[in-house]
mmCIF file of C-alpha atoms in Angstrom:
data_model
loop_
_atom_site.group_PDB
_atom_site.id
_atom_site.type_symbol
_atom_site.label_atom_id
_atom_site.label_comp_id
_atom_site.label_asym_id
_atom_site.label_seq_id
_atom_site.Cartn_x
_atom_site.Cartn_y
_atom_site.Cartn_z
ATOM 1 C CA UNK A 1 0.061 -0.762 0.276
ATOM 2 C CA UNK A 2 1.921 3.351 -0.885
ATOM 3 C CA UNK A 3 0.377 6.853 0.138
ATOM 4 C CA UNK A 4 -0.485 9.160 -1.758
ATOM 5 C CA UNK A 5 -1.407 13.607 0.095
ATOM 6 C CA UNK A 6 -3.842 13.154 -4.041
ATOM 7 C CA UNK A 7 -7.282 13.523 -2.945
ATOM 8 C CA UNK A 8 -10.231 11.107 -4.767
ATOM 9 C CA UNK A 9 -12.236 12.475 -7.369
ATOM 10 C CA UNK A 10 -15.311 11.719 -5.519
ATOM 11 C CA UNK A 11 -13.689 13.354 -2.293
ATOM 12 C CA UNK A 12 -14.641 16.690 -1.318
ATOM 13 C CA UNK A 13 -13.639 18.698 2.159
ATOM 14 C CA UNK A 14 -15.900 18.639 4.828
ATOM 15 C CA UNK A 15 -17.050 21.906 6.339
ATOM 16 C CA UNK A 16 -19.501 21.536 9.522
ATOM 17 C CA UNK A 17 -21.337 24.401 11.590
ATOM 18 C CA UNK A 18 -21.716 24.585 14.962
ATOM 19 C CA UNK A 19 -24.321 27.202 16.655
ATOM 20 C CA UNK A 20 -21.914 29.528 19.589
ATOM 21 C CA UNK A 21 -23.413 31.143 22.381
ATOM 22 C CA UNK A 22 -21.754 34.444 22.514
ATOM 23 C CA UNK A 23 -23.376 37.824 22.871
ATOM 24 C CA UNK A 24 -22.832 41.065 20.752
ATOM 25 C CA UNK A 25 -21.329 42.974 23.757
ATOM 26 C CA UNK A 26 -19.063 40.533 23.214
ATOM 27 C CA UNK A 27 -17.762 40.408 19.525
ATOM 28 C CA UNK A 28 -18.079 44.034 18.969
ATOM 29 C CA UNK A 29 -15.397 43.789 22.093
ATOM 30 C CA UNK A 30 -13.094 41.516 20.670
ATOM 31 C CA UNK A 31 -13.810 43.691 17.053
ATOM 32 C CA UNK A 32 -13.160 47.074 18.869
ATOM 33 C CA UNK A 33 -9.293 45.545 20.430
ATOM 34 C CA UNK A 34 -8.201 43.780 17.414
ATOM 35 C CA UNK A 35 -9.006 46.928 15.063
ATOM 36 C CA UNK A 36 -7.678 49.256 17.731
ATOM 37 C CA UNK A 37 -4.407 47.132 17.560
ATOM 38 C CA UNK A 38 -4.497 47.447 13.853
ATOM 39 C CA UNK A 39 -4.443 51.091 13.281
ATOM 40 C CA UNK A 40 -1.799 51.691 16.575
ATOM 41 C CA UNK A 41 0.683 48.778 14.370
ATOM 42 C CA UNK A 42 -0.385 50.452 11.727
ATOM 43 C CA UNK A 43 -1.635 47.227 10.062
ATOM 44 C CA UNK A 44 -3.074 47.360 5.872
ATOM 45 C CA UNK A 45 -5.071 44.546 5.614
ATOM 46 C CA UNK A 46 -6.083 40.925 7.397
ATOM 47 C CA UNK A 47 -7.019 38.533 5.098
ATOM 48 C CA UNK A 48 -10.393 38.582 7.078
ATOM 49 C CA UNK A 49 -11.857 41.358 8.761
ATOM 50 C CA UNK A 50 -11.382 42.159 12.099
ATOM 51 C CA UNK A 51 -14.977 40.075 13.416
ATOM 52 C CA UNK A 52 -14.571 37.521 12.413
ATOM 53 C CA UNK A 53 -11.700 37.126 13.435
ATOM 54 C CA UNK A 54 -12.957 37.259 16.737
ATOM 55 C CA UNK A 55 -15.472 35.197 16.123
ATOM 56 C CA UNK A 56 -12.977 32.179 15.030
ATOM 57 C CA UNK A 57 -10.972 32.571 18.278
ATOM 58 C CA UNK A 58 -14.136 32.326 20.609
ATOM 59 C CA UNK A 59 -14.929 29.233 18.977
ATOM 60 C CA UNK A 60 -11.526 28.452 19.153
ATOM 61 C CA UNK A 61 -11.332 29.091 23.511
ATOM 62 C CA UNK A 62 -15.281 28.623 24.205
ATOM 63 C CA UNK A 63 -16.020 25.781 22.089
ATOM 64 C CA UNK A 64 -12.557 24.029 22.576
ATOM 65 C CA UNK A 65 -12.331 23.895 18.386
ATOM 66 C CA UNK A 66 -8.934 22.484 16.929
ATOM 67 C CA UNK A 67 -6.932 25.011 15.226
ATOM 68 C CA UNK A 68 -7.049 23.012 12.326
ATOM 69 C CA UNK A 69 -10.444 22.694 11.858
ATOM 70 C CA UNK A 70 -11.068 26.251 11.940
ATOM 71 C CA UNK A 71 -7.938 27.341 9.760
ATOM 72 C CA UNK A 72 -9.680 25.001 6.991
ATOM 73 C CA UNK A 73 -13.046 26.699 7.107
ATOM 74 C CA UNK A 74 -12.056 29.450 6.962
ATOM 75 C CA UNK A 75 -9.456 28.909 4.256
ATOM 76 C CA UNK A 76 -6.702 29.888 6.426
ATOM 77 C CA UNK A 77 -3.376 28.075 7.845
ATOM 78 C CA UNK A 78 -3.348 27.216 11.229
ATOM 79 C CA UNK A 79 -0.256 29.130 12.343
ATOM 80 C CA UNK A 80 -2.755 32.041 11.282
ATOM 81 C CA UNK A 81 -5.598 30.839 13.807
ATOM 82 C CA UNK A 82 -3.044 30.029 16.695
ATOM 83 C CA UNK A 83 -1.541 33.987 15.727
ATOM 84 C CA UNK A 84 -5.218 35.387 16.642
ATOM 85 C CA UNK A 85 -6.075 33.369 19.264
ATOM 86 C CA UNK A 86 -2.147 34.903 20.900
ATOM 87 C CA UNK A 87 -2.868 38.467 19.870
ATOM 88 C CA UNK A 88 -5.871 39.044 21.510
ATOM 89 C CA UNK A 89 -5.998 36.806 24.248
ATOM 90 C CA UNK A 90 -2.843 39.587 24.879
ATOM 91 C CA UNK A 91 -5.366 42.123 24.586
ATOM 92 C CA UNK A 92 -7.342 40.373 27.753
ATOM 93 C CA UNK A 93 -4.532 40.290 29.375
ATOM 94 C CA UNK A 94 -3.706 43.375 28.497
ATOM 95 C CA UNK A 95 -6.868 45.072 30.070
ATOM 96 C CA UNK A 96 -7.002 42.975 32.859
ATOM 97 C CA UNK A 97 -6.269 44.515 35.793
ATOM 98 C CA UNK A 98 -2.887 43.890 37.777
ATOM 99 C CA UNK A 99 -2.011 41.391 40.829
ATOM 100 C CA UNK A 100 -0.704 42.577 43.884
ATOM 101 C CA UNK A 101 0.340 40.014 46.117
ATOM 102 C CA UNK A 102 -1.077 40.240 49.165
#
């Protein structure tokens, strides 16, 4: 038996959807954080708009969705989804109050 990376002619990639309960306020908050960050670093464009990036990251974090699954379903690479996740987690962490030792 030989392994090949070619797809069989009758197959197609499978993408599934799931319902993810998110508040509009949460999505808007993350979208605004990302927009401000992109403006601060003078990023000219991203492959997807900030709102869609926020929803993808929330799906990864909340629904424990695999990075590769989210990447494939949105035509981006797994490393791109990982970078988005790390970026938004960092932005949220920057907003958290600093903990001081008692």
